[in-house]
Short mmCIF file of C-alpha atoms in Angstrom, two decimals:
data_model
loop_
_atom_site.label_atom_id
_atom_site.label_comp_id
_atom_site.label_asym_id
_atom_site.label_seq_id
_atom_site.Cartn_x
_atom_site.Cartn_y
_atom_site.Cartn_z
CA MET Z 1 181.78 -91.93 34.54
CA ASN Z 2 180.35 -92.25 31.04
CA CYS Z 3 179.82 -89.15 28.86
CA ASN Z 4 178.91 -88.07 25.38
CA VAL Z 5 181.85 -85.64 25.16
CA PRO Z 6 185.25 -85.88 26.87
CA THR Z 7 184.76 -84.53 30.37
CA ASP Z 8 187.09 -84.12 33.32
CA ILE Z 9 186.43 -85.94 36.56
CA VAL Z 10 188.09 -83.45 38.92
CA PHE Z 11 184.88 -82.73 40.89
CA SER Z 12 183.74 -86.31 41.41
CA PHE Z 13 187.27 -87.59 42.03
CA THR Z 14 187.75 -84.99 44.76
CA GLY Z 15 184.84 -86.44 46.73
CA PHE Z 16 185.62 -90.00 45.84
CA ALA Z 17 189.32 -89.87 46.75
CA THR Z 18 188.45 -88.48 50.20
CA ARG Z 19 186.82 -91.83 50.96
CA GLY Z 20 190.21 -93.46 50.44
CA GLY Z 21 191.36 -93.05 54.03
CA GLY Z 22 189.57 -89.78 54.81
CA THR Z 23 185.79 -90.01 55.37
CA ASP Z 24 185.81 -93.76 54.76
CA HIS Z 25 188.01 -96.77 55.51
CA HIS Z 26 188.92 -97.71 51.91
CA ALA Z 27 192.62 -96.95 52.49
CA ASP Z 28 194.37 -99.97 50.94
CA GLY Z 29 195.25 -98.41 47.61
CA TRP Z 30 193.29 -96.88 44.77
CA GLY Z 31 193.32 -96.57 41.02
CA ILE Z 32 191.71 -94.86 38.08
CA ALA Z 33 191.69 -95.48 34.33
CA PHE Z 34 190.76 -92.92 31.67
CA PHE Z 35 190.00 -93.92 28.11
CA GLU Z 36 191.31 -91.46 25.57
CA GLY Z 37 190.29 -92.71 22.16
CA ALA Z 38 191.45 -96.31 22.04
CA GLY Z 39 194.20 -95.61 24.59
CA VAL Z 40 194.04 -95.78 28.37
CA ARG Z 41 195.74 -93.76 31.06
CA HIS Z 42 196.00 -96.04 34.05
CA PHE Z 43 197.05 -94.86 37.50
CA VAL Z 44 197.31 -97.14 40.50
CA ASP Z 45 198.87 -96.58 43.89
CA HIS Z 46 198.94 -98.63 47.05
CA GLU Z 47 199.06 -95.48 49.15
CA ALA Z 48 195.68 -94.31 50.48
CA ALA Z 49 194.07 -92.05 47.86
CA VAL Z 50 193.74 -89.24 50.38
CA LYS Z 51 197.54 -88.91 50.67
CA SER Z 52 198.77 -90.17 47.27
CA PRO Z 53 200.84 -87.69 45.20
CA ILE Z 54 199.36 -89.24 42.05
CA ALA Z 55 195.80 -88.74 43.30
CA ASP Z 56 196.79 -85.16 44.02
CA LEU Z 57 197.86 -84.74 40.38
CA ILE Z 58 194.51 -86.10 39.15
CA ARG Z 59 192.56 -83.82 41.49
CA LYS Z 60 194.32 -80.88 39.81
CA TYR Z 61 194.98 -81.99 36.21
CA PRO Z 62 191.77 -82.09 34.14
CA ILE Z 63 192.26 -85.21 32.01
CA LYS Z 64 189.23 -85.36 29.70
CA SER Z 65 187.63 -88.69 28.90
CA LYS Z 66 184.32 -90.24 27.84
CA ASN Z 67 184.81 -93.31 30.05
CA VAL Z 68 186.52 -93.36 33.43
CA ILE Z 69 186.60 -96.12 36.05
CA ALA Z 70 187.99 -95.41 39.51
CA HIS Z 71 188.31 -97.54 42.61
CA ILE Z 72 189.40 -97.18 46.22
CA ARG Z 73 190.32 -100.39 47.91
CA LYS Z 74 189.47 -101.98 51.23
CA ALA Z 75 191.51 -105.18 51.07
CA THR Z 76 189.40 -108.29 51.65
CA GLN Z 77 191.38 -110.85 49.62
CA GLY Z 78 194.95 -110.26 48.45
CA ARG Z 79 197.54 -108.20 50.29
CA VAL Z 80 198.03 -104.44 49.93
CA SER Z 81 200.24 -104.23 46.85
CA LEU Z 82 200.29 -102.58 43.47
CA GLU Z 83 199.31 -105.68 41.50
CA ASN Z 84 196.15 -105.98 43.60
CA CYS Z 85 194.94 -102.41 42.99
CA HIS Z 86 191.91 -101.91 40.75
CA PRO Z 87 191.05 -101.03 38.07
CA PHE Z 88 192.65 -103.82 36.06
CA VAL Z 89 193.39 -103.43 32.34
CA ARG Z 90 193.64 -106.18 29.73
CA GLU Z 91 193.35 -106.31 25.95
CA LEU Z 92 190.64 -108.29 24.12
CA TRP Z 93 189.78 -108.05 20.39
CA GLY Z 94 192.33 -105.24 19.94
CA ARG Z 95 190.63 -103.09 22.59
CA TYR Z 96 191.57 -102.35 26.15
CA PHE Z 97 189.03 -103.43 28.75
CA VAL Z 98 189.05 -101.81 32.18
CA PHE Z 99 187.46 -103.47 35.20
CA ALA Z 100 186.84 -102.65 38.86
CA HIS Z 101 184.96 -104.60 41.53
CA ASN Z 102 183.41 -103.73 44.84
CA GLY Z 103 182.63 -106.69 47.04
CA ASP Z 104 183.93 -110.04 48.15
CA LEU Z 105 183.62 -113.42 46.45
CA LYS Z 106 183.73 -116.68 48.40
CA ASN Z 107 184.99 -119.98 47.00
CA PHE Z 108 185.32 -118.44 43.56
CA VAL Z 109 187.96 -120.54 41.79
CA PRO Z 110 187.19 -120.30 38.06
CA GLU Z 111 189.08 -122.53 35.67
CA LEU Z 112 191.42 -120.08 33.97
CA ASN Z 113 192.94 -122.08 31.13
CA GLY Z 114 193.03 -119.36 28.47
CA PRO Z 115 195.32 -116.42 27.84
CA TYR Z 116 194.12 -114.32 30.82
CA GLN Z 117 195.95 -115.21 34.02
CA PRO Z 118 195.82 -113.12 37.20
CA VAL Z 119 199.03 -111.29 38.13
CA GLY Z 120 197.87 -110.55 41.68
CA THR Z 121 195.92 -112.56 44.22
CA THR Z 122 192.49 -110.92 44.39
CA ASP Z 123 189.13 -112.57 43.73
CA SER Z 124 188.42 -109.48 41.60
CA GLU Z 125 191.21 -109.97 39.07
CA ALA Z 126 190.28 -113.66 38.82
CA ALA Z 127 186.70 -112.61 38.02
CA PHE Z 128 187.94 -110.16 35.36
CA CYS Z 129 190.16 -112.81 33.76
CA TYR Z 130 187.23 -115.23 33.79
CA ILE Z 131 184.91 -112.74 32.09
CA LEU Z 132 187.45 -112.00 29.33
CA GLN Z 133 188.26 -115.67 28.84
CA GLU Z 134 184.58 -116.56 28.49
CA LEU Z 135 183.82 -113.62 26.18
CA ARG Z 136 186.71 -114.63 23.96
CA ARG Z 137 185.50 -118.24 24.02
CA ARG Z 138 181.94 -117.31 23.09
CA PHE Z 139 182.68 -114.74 20.41
CA ASP Z 140 186.04 -115.96 19.18
CA ASP Z 141 188.13 -113.33 17.46
CA ALA Z 142 185.78 -110.38 17.01
CA LEU Z 143 183.79 -107.94 19.10
CA PRO Z 144 180.12 -108.99 18.86
CA MET Z 145 177.18 -106.62 18.49
CA LEU Z 146 176.25 -104.79 21.69
CA PRO Z 147 173.09 -106.79 22.55
CA GLU Z 148 174.98 -110.08 22.34
CA LEU Z 149 177.90 -108.69 24.32
CA THR Z 150 175.57 -107.28 26.98
CA ALA Z 151 173.66 -110.54 27.34
CA ALA Z 152 176.92 -112.47 27.75
CA ILE Z 153 178.28 -110.06 30.35
CA GLY Z 154 174.96 -110.24 32.22
CA GLU Z 155 175.10 -114.04 32.34
CA LEU Z 156 178.71 -114.06 33.50
CA CYS Z 157 178.02 -111.46 36.21
CA ALA Z 158 175.04 -113.48 37.48
CA GLU Z 159 177.20 -116.60 37.60
CA ILE Z 160 180.00 -114.84 39.48
CA ALA Z 161 177.57 -113.06 41.85
CA ARG Z 162 176.45 -116.44 43.19
CA HIS Z 163 179.78 -116.45 45.04
CA GLY Z 164 179.23 -113.20 46.93
CA THR Z 165 179.02 -109.46 46.43
CA PHE Z 166 179.76 -108.43 42.87
CA ASN Z 167 179.21 -104.76 42.20
CA MET Z 168 181.36 -104.18 39.14
CA MET Z 169 182.14 -101.85 36.27
CA LEU Z 170 183.62 -102.82 32.94
CA SER Z 171 184.33 -100.65 29.92
CA ASP Z 172 185.87 -101.10 26.49
CA GLY Z 173 186.05 -97.36 25.94
CA SER Z 174 182.75 -97.06 24.11
CA ALA Z 175 180.24 -98.58 26.54
CA LEU Z 176 180.32 -98.83 30.33
CA PHE Z 177 178.75 -101.95 31.83
CA ALA Z 178 177.72 -101.71 35.50
CA HIS Z 179 176.46 -104.68 37.49
CA CYS Z 180 174.84 -104.29 40.89
CA SER Z 181 174.84 -107.03 43.42
CA THR Z 182 174.18 -105.04 46.61
CA SER Z 183 174.72 -101.32 46.03
CA LEU Z 184 175.08 -99.14 42.94
CA HIS Z 185 173.62 -95.73 42.14
CA TYR Z 186 173.71 -93.45 39.14
CA ILE Z 187 172.83 -89.97 38.07
CA VAL Z 188 172.67 -88.39 34.61
CA ARG Z 189 173.66 -84.75 34.49
CA GLN Z 190 172.44 -82.87 31.43
CA HIS Z 191 170.93 -79.54 30.40
CA PRO Z 192 169.72 -77.61 32.36
CA PHE Z 193 172.74 -78.15 34.59
CA SER Z 194 172.66 -77.00 38.18
CA GLU Z 195 174.85 -76.91 41.27
CA ALA Z 196 176.11 -80.04 42.99
CA VAL Z 197 177.49 -80.32 46.51
CA LEU Z 198 179.86 -83.10 47.50
CA SER Z 199 179.04 -85.33 50.48
CA ASP Z 200 182.66 -85.85 51.50
CA GLU Z 201 184.28 -82.45 51.08
CA GLU Z 202 183.13 -78.88 51.43
CA VAL Z 203 183.16 -78.47 47.69
CA LYS Z 204 180.43 -77.49 45.24
CA VAL Z 205 180.40 -76.82 41.54
CA ASP Z 206 177.92 -75.10 39.25
CA PHE Z 207 177.97 -77.36 36.20
CA SER Z 208 176.07 -74.77 34.12
CA GLU Z 209 179.25 -72.69 34.14
CA VAL Z 210 181.51 -75.45 32.83
CA THR Z 211 179.29 -77.26 30.32
CA THR Z 212 177.55 -76.75 27.00
CA PRO Z 213 173.83 -77.57 26.56
CA ASP Z 214 174.74 -80.70 24.60
CA ASP Z 215 176.90 -82.28 27.30
CA ARG Z 216 175.63 -85.35 29.10
CA VAL Z 217 177.44 -87.17 31.88
CA ALA Z 218 176.44 -90.30 33.79
CA ILE Z 219 178.12 -90.96 37.13
CA ILE Z 220 177.79 -94.48 38.56
CA VAL Z 221 178.93 -95.16 42.15
CA THR Z 222 178.36 -97.54 45.01
CA GLU Z 223 177.29 -94.66 47.30
CA PRO Z 224 176.00 -91.26 46.07
CA LEU Z 225 178.69 -88.56 45.94
CA THR Z 226 176.50 -85.47 46.33
CA THR Z 227 173.89 -84.42 48.88
CA ASN Z 228 171.59 -82.25 46.77
CA GLU Z 229 170.90 -84.44 43.74
CA THR Z 230 168.62 -87.43 43.23
CA TRP Z 231 170.52 -90.64 42.55
CA THR Z 232 168.80 -93.72 41.11
CA SER Z 233 169.44 -97.09 42.77
CA PHE Z 234 170.19 -100.16 40.72
CA GLY Z 235 168.12 -103.25 41.46
CA GLU Z 236 169.81 -106.31 42.92
CA GLY Z 237 171.29 -108.34 40.05
CA GLU Z 238 170.76 -105.52 37.57
CA LEU Z 239 173.18 -104.85 34.72
CA LYS Z 240 173.01 -101.45 33.02
CA VAL Z 241 174.88 -100.33 29.93
CA PHE Z 242 175.81 -96.67 29.61
CA ILE Z 243 176.67 -95.06 26.28
CA ASP Z 244 177.12 -91.36 25.64
CA GLY Z 245 176.04 -90.50 29.18
CA LEU Z 246 172.76 -92.44 29.19
CA PRO Z 247 171.68 -95.87 30.39
CA LEU Z 248 170.56 -97.76 27.30
CA ASP Z 249 167.11 -98.80 28.42
CA ASP Z 250 165.98 -95.32 29.51
CA MET F 1 216.93 -99.21 34.23
CA ASN F 2 217.57 -102.52 35.93
CA CYS F 3 218.77 -102.65 39.57
CA ASN F 4 219.41 -105.01 42.44
CA VAL F 5 217.43 -102.86 44.90
CA PRO F 6 214.45 -100.58 44.21
CA THR F 7 215.93 -97.30 42.97
CA ASP F 8 214.36 -94.07 41.83
CA ILE F 9 214.91 -92.81 38.30
CA VAL F 10 214.59 -89.08 39.00
CA PHE F 11 218.13 -88.22 37.81
CA SER F 12 218.09 -90.18 34.55
CA PHE F 13 214.49 -89.27 33.76
CA THR F 14 215.34 -85.59 34.12
CA GLY F 15 217.88 -85.82 31.31
CA PHE F 16 215.84 -88.24 29.27
CA ALA F 17 212.58 -86.24 29.40
CA THR F 18 214.40 -83.14 28.17
CA ARG F 19 214.96 -84.95 24.89
CA GLY F 20 211.19 -85.13 24.50
CA GLY F 21 210.81 -81.78 22.78
CA GLY F 22 213.69 -79.96 24.49
CA THR F 23 217.21 -80.90 23.37
CA ASP F 24 215.86 -83.45 20.87
CA HIS F 25 212.95 -83.83 18.47
CA HIS F 26 211.21 -86.79 20.13
CA ALA F 27 208.11 -84.73 20.95
CA ASP F 28 205.23 -86.99 19.89
CA GLY F 29 204.40 -88.38 23.30
CA TRP F 30 206.24 -90.34 25.91
CA GLY F 31 205.72 -93.03 28.51
CA ILE F 32 207.29 -94.87 31.39
CA ALA F 33 206.51 -98.07 33.26
CA PHE F 34 207.79 -99.01 36.71
CA PHE F 35 207.59 -102.53 38.05
CA GLU F 36 206.78 -102.68 41.72
CA GLY F 37 206.75 -106.31 42.74
CA ALA F 38 204.46 -108.01 40.24
CA GLY F 39 202.56 -104.79 39.64
CA VAL F 40 203.25 -102.02 37.13
CA ARG F 41 202.78 -98.29 37.26
CA HIS F 42 202.28 -97.19 33.68
CA PHE F 43 202.26 -93.56 32.62
CA VAL F 44 201.74 -92.44 29.04
CA ASP F 45 201.03 -89.02 27.60
CA HIS F 46 200.80 -87.72 24.06
CA GLU F 47 202.09 -84.32 25.20
CA ALA F 48 205.82 -83.78 24.72
CA ALA F 49 207.63 -85.05 27.81
CA VAL F 50 209.26 -81.67 28.34
CA LYS F 51 205.89 -80.02 29.05
CA SER F 52 203.77 -82.91 30.39
CA PRO F 53 202.33 -82.44 33.90
CA ILE F 54 202.68 -86.19 34.44
CA ALA F 55 206.37 -86.12 33.48
CA ASP F 56 206.74 -83.27 35.92
CA LEU F 57 205.28 -85.47 38.67
CA ILE F 58 207.75 -88.26 37.86
CA ARG F 59 210.70 -85.85 37.84
CA LYS F 60 209.75 -84.93 41.43
CA TYR F 61 208.20 -88.08 42.92
CA PRO F 62 210.81 -90.76 43.62
CA ILE F 63 208.99 -93.97 42.65
CA LYS F 64 211.39 -96.81 43.48
CA SER F 65 211.64 -99.78 41.17
CA LYS F 66 214.04 -102.55 40.13
CA ASN F 67 212.93 -102.41 36.48
CA VAL F 68 211.87 -99.29 34.60
CA ILE F 69 211.32 -98.79 30.86
CA ALA F 70 210.82 -95.30 29.48
CA HIS F 71 210.31 -94.00 25.95
CA ILE F 72 210.02 -90.69 24.16
CA ARG F 73 208.37 -90.88 20.79
CA LYS F 74 209.17 -89.50 17.37
CA ALA F 75 206.20 -90.73 15.37
CA THR F 76 207.23 -92.72 12.27
CA GLN F 77 204.22 -95.02 11.91
CA GLY F 78 200.89 -94.41 13.66
CA ARG F 79 199.45 -91.00 14.51
CA VAL F 80 200.20 -89.05 17.68
CA SER F 81 197.71 -90.54 20.12
CA LEU F 82 197.65 -92.18 23.50
CA GLU F 83 197.22 -95.74 22.21
CA ASN F 84 200.41 -95.35 20.15
CA CYS F 85 202.61 -94.23 23.07
CA HIS F 86 205.23 -96.65 24.36
CA PRO F 87 205.87 -98.50 26.57
CA PHE F 88 203.15 -101.07 25.95
CA VAL F 89 201.98 -103.46 28.67
CA ARG F 90 200.42 -106.90 28.25
CA GLU F 91 200.03 -109.96 30.47
CA LEU F 92 201.61 -113.34 29.67
CA TRP F 93 201.89 -116.33 32.05
CA GLY F 94 200.37 -114.27 34.86
CA ARG F 95 203.09 -111.62 34.58
CA TYR F 96 203.04 -108.18 33.09
CA PHE F 97 205.45 -107.63 30.23
CA VAL F 98 206.53 -104.11 29.33
CA PHE F 99 207.96 -103.22 25.91
CA ALA F 100 209.39 -100.18 24.15
CA HIS F 101 210.93 -99.84 20.69
CA ASN F 102 213.20 -97.33 19.04
CA GLY F 103 213.32 -97.54 15.27
CA ASP F 104 211.16 -98.14 12.24
CA LEU F 105 210.08 -101.43 10.67
CA LYS F 106 209.21 -101.70 6.98
CA ASN F 107 206.73 -104.18 5.53
CA PHE F 108 206.37 -105.85 8.90
CA VAL F 109 202.95 -107.51 8.85
CA PRO F 110 203.12 -110.48 11.23
CA GLU F 111 200.24 -112.92 11.33
CA LEU F 112 198.60 -112.09 14.63
CA ASN F 113 196.07 -114.87 15.12
CA GLY F 114 196.44 -115.36 18.87
CA PRO F 115 195.19 -113.46 21.88
CA TYR F 116 197.47 -110.43 21.43
CA GLN F 117 196.00 -107.85 19.06
CA PRO F 118 197.33 -104.31 18.65
CA VAL F 119 195.10 -101.53 19.98
CA GLY F 120 196.97 -98.79 18.15
CA THR F 121 198.55 -98.59 14.71
CA THR F 122 202.31 -98.68 15.30
CA ASP F 123 204.77 -101.20 13.91
CA SER F 124 206.12 -101.36 17.48
CA GLU F 125 202.94 -102.64 19.14
CA ALA F 126 202.56 -105.19 16.33
CA ALA F 127 206.11 -106.40 17.06
CA PHE F 128 205.33 -106.67 20.79
CA CYS F 129 202.13 -108.63 20.13
CA TYR F 130 204.06 -110.90 17.78
CA ILE F 131 206.77 -111.57 20.37
CA LEU F 132 204.22 -112.45 23.07
CA GLN F 133 202.17 -114.59 20.69
CA GLU F 134 205.24 -116.56 19.64
CA LEU F 135 206.54 -116.95 23.21
CA ARG F 136 203.15 -118.27 24.27
CA ARG F 137 203.10 -120.61 21.29
CA ARG F 138 206.58 -121.98 22.02
CA PHE F 139 206.30 -122.36 25.77
CA ASP F 140 202.58 -122.88 26.15
CA ASP F 141 201.22 -122.05 29.57
CA ALA F 142 204.31 -121.53 31.70
CA LEU F 143 207.30 -119.23 31.96
CA PRO F 144 210.33 -121.20 30.71
CA MET F 145 213.78 -121.14 32.27
CA LEU F 146 215.75 -117.99 31.53
CA PRO F 147 218.20 -119.47 28.95
CA GLU F 148 215.30 -120.83 26.86
CA LEU F 149 213.37 -117.58 27.17
CA THR F 150 216.43 -115.54 26.22
CA ALA F 151 217.18 -117.70 23.19
CA ALA F 152 213.60 -117.40 21.99
CA ILE F 153 213.54 -113.61 22.43
CA GLY F 154 216.86 -113.38 20.58
CA GLU F 155 215.50 -115.36 17.63
CA LEU F 156 212.32 -113.28 17.47
CA CYS F 157 214.28 -110.01 17.65
CA ALA F 158 216.58 -111.12 14.84
CA GLU F 159 213.56 -112.06 12.73
CA ILE F 160 211.85 -108.71 13.34
CA ALA F 161 215.07 -106.72 12.84
CA ARG F 162 215.22 -107.95 9.24
CA HIS F 163 212.41 -105.44 8.62
CA GLY F 164 214.30 -102.37 9.83
CA THR F 165 215.65 -100.75 12.97
CA PHE F 166 214.72 -102.65 16.10
CA ASN F 167 216.34 -101.31 19.23
CA MET F 168 214.02 -102.63 21.93
CA MET F 169 213.61 -103.27 25.63
CA LEU F 170 211.38 -105.87 27.21
CA SER F 171 210.94 -106.74 30.88
CA ASP F 172 208.80 -109.10 32.91
CA GLY F 173 209.77 -107.39 36.14
CA SER F 174 212.66 -109.71 36.98
CA ALA F 175 214.88 -109.52 33.89
CA LEU F 176 215.35 -106.73 31.35
CA PHE F 177 216.03 -107.83 27.76
CA ALA F 178 217.64 -105.22 25.51
CA HIS F 179 218.16 -105.77 21.78
CA CYS F 180 220.35 -103.49 19.71
CA SER F 181 219.85 -103.06 16.02
CA THR F 182 221.64 -99.75 15.46
CA SER F 183 222.26 -97.96 18.75
CA LEU F 184 222.15 -98.98 22.39
CA HIS F 185 224.52 -98.20 25.27
CA TYR F 186 224.69 -99.20 28.91
CA ILE F 187 226.49 -98.39 32.08
CA VAL F 188 226.60 -100.19 35.41
CA ARG F 189 226.88 -97.94 38.43
CA GLN F 190 228.12 -99.63 41.58
CA HIS F 191 230.45 -99.09 44.53
CA PRO F 192 232.53 -96.92 44.59
CA PHE F 193 229.91 -94.52 43.27
CA SER F 194 230.95 -91.15 41.90
CA GLU F 195 229.43 -88.04 40.40
CA ALA F 196 227.49 -88.03 37.14
CA VAL F 197 226.72 -85.03 34.94
CA LEU F 198 223.73 -85.04 32.58
CA SER F 199 224.25 -84.26 28.88
CA ASP F 200 220.88 -82.58 28.44
CA GLU F 201 220.42 -80.48 31.57
CA GLU F 202 222.73 -78.63 33.88
CA VAL F 203 222.23 -81.25 36.54
CA LYS F 204 224.69 -83.45 38.36
CA VAL F 205 224.36 -85.92 41.20
CA ASP F 206 226.85 -87.54 43.53
CA PHE F 207 225.57 -91.11 43.72
CA SER F 208 227.84 -91.89 46.67
CA GLU F 209 225.59 -89.67 48.77
CA VAL F 210 222.37 -91.46 47.86
CA THR F 211 223.42 -95.11 47.68
CA THR F 212 224.68 -97.94 49.86
CA PRO F 213 227.79 -99.97 48.89
CA ASP F 214 225.57 -102.90 47.88
CA ASP F 215 223.49 -100.99 45.33
CA ARG F 216 223.95 -101.74 41.66
CA VAL F 217 222.12 -100.04 38.83
CA ALA F 218 222.31 -100.64 35.08
CA ILE F 219 221.08 -97.91 32.77
CA ILE F 220 220.47 -98.86 29.14
CA VAL F 221 219.76 -96.11 26.55
CA THR F 222 219.97 -95.43 22.85
CA GLU F 223 222.29 -92.45 23.46
CA PRO F 224 224.40 -91.92 26.62
CA LEU F 225 222.76 -89.66 29.19
CA THR F 226 225.88 -88.38 30.95
CA THR F 227 229.06 -86.69 29.75
CA ASN F 228 231.60 -87.86 32.35
CA GLU F 229 231.01 -91.60 32.45
CA THR F 230 232.07 -94.40 30.12
CA TRP F 231 229.15 -96.07 28.39
CA THR F 232 229.48 -99.45 26.66
CA SER F 233 228.05 -99.84 23.16
CA PHE F 234 226.00 -102.86 22.20
CA GLY F 235 227.01 -104.69 19.05
CA GLU F 236 224.68 -104.73 16.08
CA GLY F 237 222.17 -107.53 16.55
CA GLU F 238 223.19 -108.05 20.17
CA LEU F 239 220.70 -109.05 22.87
CA LYS F 240 221.71 -108.53 26.48
CA VAL F 241 219.83 -109.66 29.57
CA PHE F 242 220.13 -107.57 32.73
CA ILE F 243 219.32 -108.94 36.16
CA ASP F 244 220.01 -107.24 39.48
CA GLY F 245 221.87 -104.41 37.75
CA LEU F 246 224.29 -106.54 35.72
CA PRO F 247 224.36 -107.89 32.17
CA LEU F 248 224.27 -111.66 32.48
CA ASP F 249 227.33 -112.52 30.40
CA ASP F 250 229.68 -110.11 32.21
#
């Protein structure tokens, strides 16, 4: 989720978490990270999201954030354990970066000789460490301008995606970068807001009752979360950057 | 807390969290990190611990861990915000390191020219980044043996403590390093276990009912948490290393 004002994710998380062992087979742990200013609240659990007490807290406690990345895991590489749960968080240039990956990489053994070393054993964390290492190598000690950063992330994603499926999200708290390899969809909710009905739970919400006319929220997911809204598909190999609830090129 | 078997911290956290705006004035946020294998569960909140919904979850949900570091904040440097809440987490040598600091450093402006840059504005996070930078510089790409690591951490703590109060805890998930500048106490609970009574809440627990004879738990705090047990004071400038619920030199 990427928004122009801090927004809670209770509605979308309710549908999403149900896929973690409920309506879907992604039951090998889950996680979510909320930016709050420069800080991050990071929750991971190797219990299925559908029965995790921490997921239950998040379904009920409206943490407000402009950038949220959540993930439910179906283990492909790396055992079911806390250190292998996405999203992953690392610091670069005095900012936290949050990363989650959907997919499976084959024969991806990047040379990690810099300060970012995987703690767990997933292909995903290796990919995240590789991206940060290469960004730091290219831009040295300072955050570059957004076009340069976006171009670099696009090149690195394309390189990694040659090894398999690499649907991924990455955020530094101001922008959210989303790369589609096989499946990614987004929707922008803005004035006039209407009702949305979840695919995975018998839940609906009328956003016009809980928003102001200036609010704008982009939701990016592998599979659409609602049945009565029009979601836009990403193209294969496409990288989109979301800021303040809008994709940059729209 | 440092233990030989994964143990929950519900009892100690109940007393400790009460000091976050209840029986004490440390009301400017709080945080806790639990190692679980190589992974970390990290909870921070800029609400006072006494009224935080996330603290409430932890008081009730028995997360089991061999190494836990918790902190309640009285802001001295850096505003009340999420990125300034302890404990801080960073990765070094493919391990997560968790750090919390009690105290206040004056004119502490280390040269941070490596990969660890503070996200927030506290003296504490700067000290943590400095420690990791210098450890990485001394030992390059690999975790050293424990005596070398301990000696290096001791030297860095002594250097930092010249700038003010530096009671700190640091853990990589296997060992817990605790440095006392002005106030730190510990207790080792082991067989035969007895009853403990919290200082800050009308709560007591009979550990003999919830433990096995092989369990051993060290609790390290700035001020003792219970009224009916004998806590050992650290000496000024003393660094102790706890592994499997025991200080190494005992």
